[in-house]
mmCIF file of C-alpha atoms and ligand atoms in Angstrom:
data_model
loop_
_atom_site.group_PDB
_atom_site.id
_atom_site.type_symbol
_atom_site.label_atom_id
_atom_site.label_comp_id
_atom_site.label_asym_id
_atom_site.label_seq_id
_atom_site.Cartn_x
_atom_site.Cartn_y
_atom_site.Cartn_z
ATOM 1 C CA UNK A 30 0.000 0.000 0.000
ATOM 2 C CA UNK A 31 2.742 2.434 0.946
ATOM 3 C CA UNK A 32 4.556 1.543 -2.262
ATOM 4 C CA UNK A 33 1.332 2.159 -4.381
ATOM 5 C CA UNK A 34 0.941 5.570 -2.766
ATOM 6 C CA UNK A 35 4.550 6.471 -3.361
ATOM 7 C CA UNK A 36 4.239 5.519 -7.111
ATOM 8 C CA UNK A 37 1.060 7.536 -7.469
ATOM 9 C CA UNK A 38 2.630 10.616 -5.936
ATOM 10 C CA UNK A 39 5.601 10.320 -8.265
ATOM 11 C CA UNK A 40 3.338 10.144 -11.314
ATOM 12 C CA UNK A 41 1.403 13.204 -10.182
ATOM 13 C CA UNK A 42 4.579 15.158 -9.655
ATOM 14 C CA UNK A 43 5.882 14.380 -13.117
ATOM 15 C CA UNK A 44 2.492 15.223 -14.663
ATOM 16 C CA UNK A 45 2.463 18.559 -12.920
ATOM 17 C CA UNK A 46 5.909 19.414 -14.036
ATOM 18 C CA UNK A 47 5.141 18.539 -17.645
ATOM 19 C CA UNK A 48 1.877 20.566 -17.568
ATOM 20 C CA UNK A 49 3.583 23.660 -16.233
ATOM 21 C CA UNK A 50 6.245 23.504 -18.949
ATOM 22 C CA UNK A 51 3.722 23.377 -21.841
ATOM 23 C CA UNK A 52 1.757 26.387 -20.611
ATOM 24 C CA UNK A 53 4.913 28.448 -20.276
ATOM 25 C CA UNK A 54 6.000 27.633 -23.887
ATOM 26 C CA UNK A 55 2.602 28.644 -25.300
ATOM 27 C CA UNK A 56 2.874 32.129 -23.760
ATOM 28 C CA UNK A 57 6.316 32.888 -25.215
ATOM 29 C CA UNK A 58 6.566 34.335 -28.739
ATOM 30 C CA UNK A 59 7.511 31.944 -31.467
ATOM 31 C CA UNK A 60 11.233 32.050 -32.044
ATOM 32 C CA UNK A 61 12.107 34.120 -35.005
ATOM 33 C CA UNK A 62 14.251 32.713 -37.778
ATOM 34 C CA UNK A 63 17.712 34.170 -37.460
ATOM 35 C CA UNK A 64 18.265 36.928 -40.029
ATOM 36 C CA UNK A 65 20.621 35.802 -42.649
ATOM 37 C CA UNK A 66 23.847 37.649 -42.931
ATOM 38 C CA UNK A 67 24.106 40.123 -45.765
ATOM 39 C CA UNK A 68 26.796 38.098 -47.213
ATOM 40 C CA UNK A 69 24.377 35.265 -47.686
ATOM 41 C CA UNK A 70 22.126 37.540 -49.818
ATOM 42 C CA UNK A 71 24.982 38.651 -51.900
ATOM 43 C CA UNK A 72 26.322 35.259 -52.355
ATOM 44 C CA UNK A 73 25.021 33.803 -55.542
ATOM 45 C CA UNK A 74 22.682 30.936 -55.138
ATOM 46 C CA UNK A 75 23.933 27.602 -56.198
ATOM 47 C CA UNK A 76 23.823 27.582 -59.923
ATOM 48 C CA UNK A 77 20.923 25.305 -60.532
ATOM 49 C CA UNK A 78 18.604 26.930 -58.056
ATOM 50 C CA UNK A 79 19.370 30.543 -59.024
ATOM 51 C CA UNK A 80 16.586 32.156 -60.985
ATOM 52 C CA UNK A 81 17.880 35.562 -61.316
ATOM 53 C CA UNK A 82 20.833 37.419 -60.048
ATOM 54 C CA UNK A 83 20.420 39.832 -57.326
ATOM 55 C CA UNK A 84 21.734 43.075 -58.575
ATOM 56 C CA UNK A 85 22.479 45.688 -56.073
ATOM 57 C CA UNK A 86 22.309 49.047 -57.679
ATOM 58 C CA UNK A 87 25.185 51.190 -56.508
ATOM 59 C CA UNK A 88 23.965 54.132 -54.599
ATOM 60 C CA UNK A 89 25.405 57.254 -56.069
ATOM 61 C CA UNK A 90 27.020 59.317 -53.444
ATOM 62 C CA UNK A 91 26.402 62.889 -54.384
ATOM 63 C CA UNK A 92 29.697 64.647 -54.947
ATOM 64 C CA UNK A 93 29.657 67.818 -52.977
ATOM 65 C CA UNK A 94 30.220 70.821 -55.177
ATOM 66 C CA UNK A 95 33.252 72.516 -53.847
ATOM 67 C CA UNK A 96 34.055 76.099 -54.558
ATOM 68 C CA UNK A 97 36.867 76.267 -57.118
ATOM 69 C CA UNK A 98 40.236 76.359 -55.573
ATOM 70 C CA UNK A 99 41.639 79.698 -56.526
ATOM 71 C CA UNK A 100 44.698 79.222 -58.731
ATOM 72 C CA UNK A 101 47.405 81.319 -57.249
ATOM 73 C CA UNK A 102 48.544 83.916 -59.692
ATOM 74 C CA UNK A 103 52.183 83.131 -60.274
ATOM 75 C CA UNK A 104 54.462 85.837 -59.271
ATOM 76 C CA UNK A 105 56.275 86.781 -62.409
ATOM 77 C CA UNK A 106 59.913 85.894 -62.155
ATOM 78 C CA UNK A 107 61.760 89.057 -62.797
ATOM 79 C CA UNK A 108 63.795 88.729 -65.972
ATOM 80 C CA UNK A 109 67.363 89.043 -64.923
ATOM 81 C CA UNK A 110 68.737 92.137 -66.428
ATOM 82 C CA UNK A 111 71.673 90.372 -67.952
ATOM 83 C CA UNK A 112 74.399 92.551 -69.144
ATOM 84 C CA UNK A 113 74.041 92.355 -72.912
ATOM 85 C CA UNK A 114 77.129 90.974 -74.504
ATOM 86 C CA UNK A 115 78.590 93.787 -76.513
ATOM 87 C CA UNK A 116 77.904 93.525 -80.218
ATOM 88 C CA UNK A 117 81.228 92.679 -81.761
ATOM 89 C CA UNK A 118 82.556 95.592 -83.669
ATOM 90 C CA UNK A 119 83.194 94.457 -87.233
ATOM 91 C CA UNK A 120 86.928 94.702 -87.424
ATOM 92 C CA UNK A 121 88.831 94.752 -90.692
ATOM 93 C CA UNK A 122 90.767 91.569 -91.326
ATOM 94 C CA UNK A 123 93.412 90.531 -93.806
ATOM 95 C CA UNK A 124 93.813 87.820 -96.429
ATOM 96 C CA UNK A 125 97.204 87.049 -97.951
ATOM 97 C CA UNK A 126 97.230 86.470 -101.704
ATOM 98 C CA UNK A 127 100.266 84.687 -103.095
ATOM 99 C CA UNK A 128 100.600 84.569 -106.880
ATOM 100 C CA UNK A 129 103.004 82.321 -108.828
ATOM 101 C CA UNK A 130 105.797 81.113 -106.568
ATOM 102 C CA UNK A 131 107.148 78.720 -109.187
ATOM 103 C CA UNK A 132 110.372 80.676 -109.766
ATOM 104 C CA UNK A 133 111.102 80.785 -106.045
ATOM 105 C CA UNK A 134 110.390 77.056 -105.691
ATOM 106 C CA UNK A 135 112.800 76.382 -108.536
ATOM 107 C CA UNK A 136 115.629 78.787 -107.710
ATOM 108 C CA UNK A 137 115.141 80.671 -104.439
ATOM 109 C CA UNK A 138 114.119 78.490 -101.521
ATOM 110 C CA UNK A 139 115.626 81.055 -99.154
ATOM 111 C CA UNK A 140 113.135 83.645 -100.431
ATOM 112 C CA UNK A 141 110.284 81.232 -99.857
ATOM 113 C CA UNK A 142 111.453 80.838 -96.291
ATOM 114 C CA UNK A 143 111.608 84.620 -95.894
ATOM 115 C CA UNK A 144 108.129 84.951 -97.407
ATOM 116 C CA UNK A 145 106.724 82.458 -94.931
ATOM 117 C CA UNK A 146 108.360 84.246 -92.029
ATOM 118 C CA UNK A 147 106.940 87.559 -93.241
ATOM 119 C CA UNK A 148 103.414 86.170 -93.401
ATOM 120 C CA UNK A 149 103.774 84.693 -89.925
ATOM 121 C CA UNK A 150 105.061 88.025 -88.611
ATOM 122 C CA UNK A 151 102.082 89.881 -90.123
ATOM 123 C CA UNK A 152 99.521 87.442 -88.807
ATOM 124 C CA UNK A 153 98.514 89.418 -85.753
ATOM 125 C CA UNK A 154 99.183 92.977 -86.901
ATOM 126 C CA UNK A 155 97.211 92.509 -90.135
ATOM 127 C CA UNK A 156 94.621 90.241 -88.502
ATOM 128 C CA UNK A 157 95.321 87.620 -91.162
ATOM 129 C CA UNK A 158 92.705 84.903 -91.525
ATOM 130 C CA UNK A 159 93.839 82.916 -94.572
ATOM 131 C CA UNK A 160 96.493 82.553 -97.246
ATOM 132 C CA UNK A 161 95.291 82.200 -100.837
ATOM 133 C CA UNK A 162 97.450 81.049 -103.742
ATOM 134 C CA UNK A 163 96.446 81.595 -107.369
ATOM 135 C CA UNK A 164 98.524 78.724 -108.716
ATOM 136 C CA UNK A 165 101.872 77.779 -110.185
ATOM 137 C CA UNK A 166 103.016 77.064 -106.680
ATOM 138 C CA UNK A 167 105.961 75.162 -108.155
ATOM 139 C CA UNK A 168 107.577 75.107 -111.575
ATOM 140 C CA UNK A 169 106.862 71.429 -112.154
ATOM 141 C CA UNK A 170 104.344 69.651 -109.962
ATOM 142 C CA UNK A 171 105.980 66.292 -110.652
ATOM 143 C CA UNK A 172 109.245 67.345 -108.958
ATOM 144 C CA UNK A 173 109.058 66.583 -105.251
ATOM 145 C CA UNK A 174 112.034 68.763 -104.413
ATOM 146 C CA UNK A 175 110.131 71.832 -105.574
ATOM 147 C CA UNK A 176 107.243 71.030 -103.248
ATOM 148 C CA UNK A 177 109.807 70.620 -100.487
ATOM 149 C CA UNK A 178 111.069 74.097 -101.273
ATOM 150 C CA UNK A 179 107.592 75.516 -101.093
ATOM 151 C CA UNK A 180 107.172 73.809 -97.731
ATOM 152 C CA UNK A 181 109.784 76.255 -96.417
ATOM 153 C CA UNK A 182 107.148 78.950 -96.872
ATOM 154 C CA UNK A 183 104.166 76.879 -95.812
ATOM 155 C CA UNK A 184 105.828 75.577 -92.661
ATOM 156 C CA UNK A 185 105.882 79.085 -91.213
ATOM 157 C CA UNK A 186 102.094 79.390 -91.007
ATOM 158 C CA UNK A 187 100.497 76.047 -91.828
ATOM 159 C CA UNK A 188 99.421 75.488 -88.242
ATOM 160 C CA UNK A 189 98.065 79.012 -87.771
ATOM 161 C CA UNK A 190 96.445 80.006 -91.061
ATOM 162 C CA UNK A 191 94.413 78.018 -93.559
ATOM 163 C CA UNK A 192 96.010 77.686 -96.981
ATOM 164 C CA UNK A 193 93.648 77.911 -99.977
ATOM 165 C CA UNK A 194 95.404 77.285 -103.310
ATOM 166 C CA UNK A 195 94.370 76.477 -106.872
ATOM 167 C CA UNK A 196 96.403 74.461 -109.333
ATOM 168 C CA UNK A 197 98.207 76.333 -112.076
ATOM 169 C CA UNK A 198 99.395 74.741 -115.300
ATOM 170 C CA UNK A 199 102.907 74.317 -113.864
ATOM 171 C CA UNK A 200 101.548 72.469 -110.840
ATOM 172 C CA UNK A 201 100.091 69.957 -113.323
ATOM 173 C CA UNK A 202 103.422 69.342 -114.995
ATOM 174 C CA UNK A 203 103.296 72.118 -117.636
ATOM 175 C CA UNK A 204 103.125 69.881 -120.717
ATOM 176 C CA UNK A 205 101.585 66.893 -118.974
ATOM 177 C CA UNK A 206 98.709 68.913 -117.516
ATOM 178 C CA UNK A 207 97.571 66.122 -115.220
ATOM 179 C CA UNK A 208 96.371 66.517 -111.671
ATOM 180 C CA UNK A 209 97.901 63.338 -110.144
ATOM 181 C CA UNK A 210 100.949 64.852 -108.461
ATOM 182 C CA UNK A 211 99.186 68.026 -107.358
ATOM 183 C CA UNK A 212 96.293 66.152 -105.784
ATOM 184 C CA UNK A 213 98.759 64.226 -103.601
ATOM 185 C CA UNK A 214 99.952 67.376 -101.850
ATOM 186 C CA UNK A 215 99.192 67.164 -98.125
ATOM 187 C CA UNK A 216 97.836 70.721 -97.869
ATOM 188 C CA UNK A 217 94.770 69.641 -99.855
ATOM 189 C CA UNK A 218 93.885 67.178 -97.109
ATOM 190 C CA UNK A 219 93.111 70.112 -94.840
ATOM 191 C CA UNK A 220 90.343 71.433 -97.089
ATOM 192 C CA UNK A 221 86.895 71.064 -95.523
ATOM 193 C CA UNK A 222 85.389 67.663 -96.210
ATOM 194 C CA UNK A 223 82.354 67.719 -98.449
ATOM 195 C CA UNK A 224 83.375 70.983 -100.091
ATOM 196 C CA UNK A 225 85.980 69.576 -102.429
ATOM 197 C CA UNK A 226 85.519 68.394 -106.004
ATOM 198 C CA UNK A 227 87.686 65.438 -107.047
ATOM 199 C CA UNK A 228 90.292 65.851 -104.347
ATOM 200 C CA UNK A 229 91.009 69.533 -104.947
ATOM 201 C CA UNK A 230 90.469 70.443 -108.594
ATOM 202 C CA UNK A 231 87.798 72.737 -107.243
ATOM 203 C CA UNK A 232 86.473 73.483 -103.756
ATOM 204 C CA UNK A 233 84.785 76.166 -101.759
ATOM 205 C CA UNK A 234 85.325 77.576 -98.302
ATOM 206 C CA UNK A 235 83.407 80.078 -96.249
ATOM 207 C CA UNK A 236 85.400 82.794 -94.529
ATOM 208 C CA UNK A 237 83.515 83.986 -91.466
ATOM 209 C CA UNK A 238 85.257 86.961 -89.980
ATOM 210 C CA UNK A 239 84.494 90.469 -88.796
ATOM 211 C CA UNK A 240 80.752 89.786 -88.715
ATOM 212 C CA UNK A 241 80.539 88.904 -92.420
ATOM 213 C CA UNK A 242 80.805 85.844 -94.593
ATOM 214 C CA UNK A 243 82.769 85.534 -97.809
ATOM 215 C CA UNK A 244 82.592 82.568 -100.129
ATOM 216 C CA UNK A 245 85.815 81.549 -101.791
ATOM 217 C CA UNK A 246 85.317 79.417 -104.868
ATOM 218 C CA UNK A 247 88.569 77.878 -106.074
ATOM 219 C CA UNK A 248 88.659 76.568 -109.638
ATOM 220 C CA UNK A 249 91.936 74.957 -110.693
ATOM 221 C CA UNK A 250 93.518 74.958 -114.115
ATOM 222 C CA UNK A 251 91.146 73.814 -116.864
ATOM 223 C CA UNK A 252 88.471 72.854 -114.322
ATOM 224 C CA UNK A 253 84.838 73.892 -114.258
ATOM 225 C CA UNK A 254 84.194 73.040 -117.899
ATOM 226 C CA UNK A 255 82.386 69.705 -118.026
ATOM 227 C CA UNK A 256 78.676 69.359 -117.339
ATOM 228 C CA UNK A 257 79.424 67.574 -114.082
ATOM 229 C CA UNK A 258 81.860 70.246 -112.946
ATOM 230 C CA UNK A 259 79.462 73.004 -113.896
ATOM 231 C CA UNK A 260 76.662 71.263 -112.002
ATOM 232 C CA UNK A 261 78.865 71.076 -108.911
ATOM 233 C CA UNK A 262 79.618 74.802 -109.170
ATOM 234 C CA UNK A 263 75.883 75.512 -109.405
ATOM 235 C CA UNK A 264 75.247 73.616 -106.175
ATOM 236 C CA UNK A 265 77.712 75.907 -104.411
ATOM 237 C CA UNK A 266 75.894 79.032 -105.559
ATOM 238 C CA UNK A 267 72.549 77.489 -104.670
ATOM 239 C CA UNK A 268 73.849 76.832 -101.177
ATOM 240 C CA UNK A 269 75.065 80.396 -100.736
ATOM 241 C CA UNK A 270 72.708 82.555 -102.779
ATOM 242 C CA UNK A 271 73.588 85.813 -101.009
ATOM 243 C CA UNK A 272 77.173 85.388 -99.866
ATOM 244 C CA UNK A 273 79.691 87.611 -101.643
ATOM 245 C CA UNK A 274 82.007 85.369 -103.632
ATOM 246 C CA UNK A 275 85.674 85.584 -104.527
ATOM 247 C CA UNK A 276 86.654 83.443 -107.503
ATOM 248 C CA UNK A 277 90.159 82.047 -107.176
ATOM 249 C CA UNK A 278 91.707 80.756 -110.376
ATOM 250 C CA UNK A 279 95.035 80.684 -112.200
ATOM 251 C CA UNK A 280 94.779 81.897 -115.781
ATOM 252 C CA UNK A 281 92.091 84.458 -116.421
ATOM 253 C CA UNK A 282 93.286 87.988 -117.091
ATOM 254 C CA UNK A 283 95.960 89.116 -119.516
ATOM 255 C CA UNK A 284 98.379 91.845 -118.611
ATOM 256 C CA UNK A 285 96.466 94.123 -120.944
ATOM 257 C CA UNK A 286 93.409 93.705 -118.801
ATOM 258 C CA UNK A 287 91.513 91.368 -121.100
ATOM 259 C CA UNK A 288 90.147 87.927 -120.358
ATOM 260 C CA UNK A 289 92.006 85.057 -122.035
ATOM 261 C CA UNK A 290 89.881 83.387 -124.726
ATOM 262 C CA UNK A 291 90.674 80.024 -123.076
ATOM 263 C CA UNK A 292 89.310 81.333 -119.797
ATOM 264 C CA UNK A 293 86.200 82.885 -121.263
ATOM 265 C CA UNK A 294 84.163 79.934 -119.971
ATOM 266 C CA UNK A 295 84.923 81.054 -116.419
ATOM 267 C CA UNK A 296 83.319 84.393 -117.084
ATOM 268 C CA UNK A 297 80.397 82.883 -119.005
ATOM 269 C CA UNK A 298 79.630 80.119 -116.514
ATOM 270 C CA UNK A 299 80.645 81.617 -113.190
ATOM 271 C CA UNK A 300 81.176 85.384 -113.160
ATOM 272 C CA UNK A 301 78.424 86.652 -115.437
ATOM 273 C CA UNK A 302 75.443 84.580 -114.246
ATOM 274 C CA UNK A 303 76.083 84.784 -110.495
ATOM 275 C CA UNK A 304 75.359 88.152 -108.922
ATOM 276 C CA UNK A 305 77.311 87.281 -105.763
ATOM 277 C CA UNK A 306 80.656 87.114 -107.580
ATOM 278 C CA UNK A 307 82.435 90.404 -106.862
ATOM 279 C CA UNK A 308 86.145 89.664 -107.084
ATOM 280 C CA UNK A 309 88.316 87.468 -109.292
ATOM 281 C CA UNK A 310 91.945 86.763 -108.372
ATOM 282 C CA UNK A 311 94.384 85.186 -110.795
ATOM 283 C CA UNK A 312 98.041 84.955 -111.777
ATOM 284 C CA UNK A 313 99.661 83.265 -114.795
ATOM 285 C CA UNK A 314 100.285 86.390 -116.904
ATOM 286 C CA UNK A 315 103.136 88.772 -116.150
ATOM 287 C CA UNK A 316 103.282 91.858 -113.957
ATOM 288 C CA UNK A 317 99.822 92.939 -112.915
ATOM 289 C CA UNK A 318 96.377 93.353 -114.390
ATOM 290 C CA UNK A 319 93.166 95.040 -113.424
ATOM 291 C CA UNK A 320 89.735 94.931 -115.015
ATOM 292 C CA UNK A 321 86.511 96.263 -113.588
ATOM 293 C CA UNK A 322 83.574 94.843 -115.469
ATOM 294 C CA UNK A 323 79.914 95.577 -114.905
ATOM 295 C CA UNK A 324 77.011 93.161 -115.274
ATOM 296 C CA UNK A 325 73.276 93.624 -115.639
ATOM 297 C CA UNK A 326 71.785 91.073 -113.259
ATOM 298 C CA UNK A 327 68.102 91.936 -113.527
ATOM 299 C CA UNK A 328 67.995 92.302 -117.295
ATOM 300 C CA UNK A 329 66.729 95.872 -117.333
ATOM 301 C CA UNK A 330 69.533 96.978 -119.584
ATOM 302 C CA UNK A 331 71.483 98.736 -116.863
ATOM 303 C CA UNK A 332 74.449 97.149 -115.169
ATOM 304 C CA UNK A 333 74.352 97.251 -111.392
ATOM 305 C CA UNK A 334 77.141 94.873 -110.361
ATOM 306 C CA UNK A 335 80.816 95.620 -110.648
ATOM 307 C CA UNK A 336 83.255 92.725 -110.599
ATOM 308 C CA UNK A 337 86.875 93.561 -109.898
ATOM 309 C CA UNK A 338 89.339 91.232 -111.619
ATOM 310 C CA UNK A 339 92.934 91.318 -110.451
ATOM 311 C CA UNK A 340 96.018 89.605 -111.781
ATOM 312 C CA UNK A 341 99.451 89.632 -110.169
ATOM 313 C CA UNK A 342 102.605 87.769 -111.107
ATOM 314 C CA UNK A 343 105.753 89.849 -110.883
ATOM 315 C CA UNK A 344 108.136 87.073 -111.771
ATOM 316 C CA UNK A 345 111.356 88.342 -113.188
ATOM 317 C CA UNK A 346 111.240 91.218 -110.718
ATOM 318 C CA UNK A 347 111.330 91.103 -106.954
ATOM 319 C CA UNK A 348 108.636 88.658 -105.948
ATOM 320 C CA UNK A 349 105.517 90.452 -104.750
ATOM 321 C CA UNK A 350 102.400 89.317 -102.934
ATOM 322 C CA UNK A 351 99.283 91.073 -101.746
ATOM 323 C CA UNK A 352 97.387 91.601 -98.568
ATOM 324 C CA UNK A 353 93.688 92.261 -99.019
ATOM 325 C CA UNK A 354 92.241 94.057 -96.018
ATOM 326 C CA UNK A 355 88.505 93.585 -95.868
ATOM 327 C CA UNK A 356 86.541 96.246 -94.023
ATOM 328 C CA UNK A 357 83.124 94.830 -93.061
ATOM 329 C CA UNK A 358 81.641 98.229 -92.177
ATOM 330 C CA UNK A 359 82.901 100.212 -95.163
ATOM 331 C CA UNK A 360 82.366 97.138 -97.372
ATOM 332 C CA UNK A 361 85.648 97.885 -99.025
ATOM 333 C CA UNK A 362 88.773 95.903 -99.819
ATOM 334 C CA UNK A 363 92.112 97.600 -99.440
ATOM 335 C CA UNK A 364 94.739 96.069 -101.723
ATOM 336 C CA UNK A 365 98.397 96.397 -100.803
ATOM 337 C CA UNK A 366 101.233 94.848 -102.793
ATOM 338 C CA UNK A 367 104.423 93.959 -100.932
ATOM 339 C CA UNK A 368 107.855 92.824 -102.011
ATOM 340 C CA UNK A 369 109.588 90.385 -99.679
ATOM 341 C CA UNK A 370 111.598 92.289 -97.084
ATOM 342 C CA UNK A 371 109.992 95.682 -97.745
ATOM 343 C CA UNK A 372 107.562 97.043 -95.218
ATOM 344 C CA UNK A 373 106.276 99.827 -97.492
ATOM 345 C CA UNK A 374 103.802 98.693 -100.131
ATOM 346 C CA UNK A 375 104.543 99.025 -103.825
ATOM 347 C CA UNK A 376 102.431 101.820 -105.291
ATOM 348 C CA UNK A 377 102.299 101.187 -109.031
ATOM 349 C CA UNK A 378 103.928 99.553 -112.005
ATOM 350 C CA UNK A 379 103.893 100.660 -115.632
ATOM 351 C CA UNK A 380 100.232 100.006 -116.278
ATOM 352 C CA UNK A 381 98.351 99.672 -113.044
ATOM 353 C CA UNK A 382 98.286 100.828 -109.481
ATOM 354 C CA UNK A 383 99.577 98.130 -107.145
ATOM 355 C CA UNK A 384 98.036 99.464 -103.965
ATOM 356 C CA UNK A 385 94.487 100.826 -104.007
ATOM 357 C CA UNK A 386 91.075 100.463 -102.424
ATOM 358 C CA UNK A 387 88.059 98.760 -103.953
ATOM 359 C CA UNK A 388 84.952 100.581 -102.737
ATOM 360 C CA UNK A 389 81.527 98.968 -102.646
ATOM 361 C CA UNK A 390 83.433 95.697 -102.929
ATOM 362 C CA UNK A 391 80.739 93.314 -101.632
HETATM 363 CA CA1 CA B 427 70.209 95.948 -114.286
#
C-alpha cells in the first residue's frame, strides 16, 4: 500500500511538471528565424537553383560641389637684367694672296722661307685669316724637291692660317697637264670635307670673320668646264645665294686687262650669271692686271654689279704678294702689294696701281 501511494505521488509530480512547462511555452513568442547575414544575400545561389541574379544598384554618393580652388597667380619671375654681350665691332681683317711662286720654288728656296716668315710676322698685326694662292706654286708639280722648297714657306704658317690654293698649269706638270701629283699634296687634305671636287680640282670655303661671310670658290687649271663640274659649281651658288664670292683661279686675265679666250668659260659660266661674284683673283700672266667689269643682273639693260678682276705675277722682278684688307663696315677691300723684305707697299707699275682700295666691294 505504501509503495502504491509512493508511485502515485511520483506520477502526479511528473504530470504537474510537464503541464507547467507546456503552458509556459505557449505564452512565449515563437522564435524568429535568425536573419541571414548580408553576405548570404549577396552570395550567388547555387547555380541550378538561381533564378535571377540579385543586382544591387550602386547608390550614387552625391559629390559635394566645392568652390573652385583659386589658382594662385604666379608671381612673375623678374627677368634678370643680364648685361648684354657687346655687339662685336666688325673689325677689318686681312687675307694674304700669293701669286706664282714657281720661280722661287725652282731657284730661291731662301726667299720662300723669308716669305713664310713675313706672313707669320704679319699674322697678328694685319689680322690675317687665310692665305690664298692663285697657282703655279711650283715650276713642275711632278718634282718633289720643288714642293719641299715651297714647304719652307708653308711651314711658317700652316698650323696658324688656312692655306687655300688652286692648281696652275705648272703644278700639273706644264706639258703633262695632269692633276695626279698636285692632288697628292698634303695641304689639300686640310680642305673642308664635303666641299671639295675630285680631291682639290675645285672646292669652296666660307670665310667667317668680322661679322661677315665671304665665299671663296677655287677653280683649278682647266676645271669647271664639263657638265658635271658646272653642275657642282651651281650647287655651291645654290647653297650660298647671297654670300659675296671671290673666284680664285690661275689663268684668267691678260696683262692688258683682257680675259684670255681660253678662260672665257669662267666668265660665261661663273662670273656673269652669279650676282654674288664680286672679285676674281688670278696669276699666270706677267706683272699685274686690273679689269673692272659691270654686269646687268636683272635684265633691265642697266648694269648694277661691278666685278673687280685682279692679276698679279711679278716674276722676273722682286717677288711680290698682296694683302687684301677687308673692311666689313665700309664694305671695301684695301689692296696692298708687298715685295719680300719691304715694309712699305709698292704703289704702281707701268700700267696699273699696285696698292688701291676697292669701294663697294661686296
Ligand atoms: Ca640691271
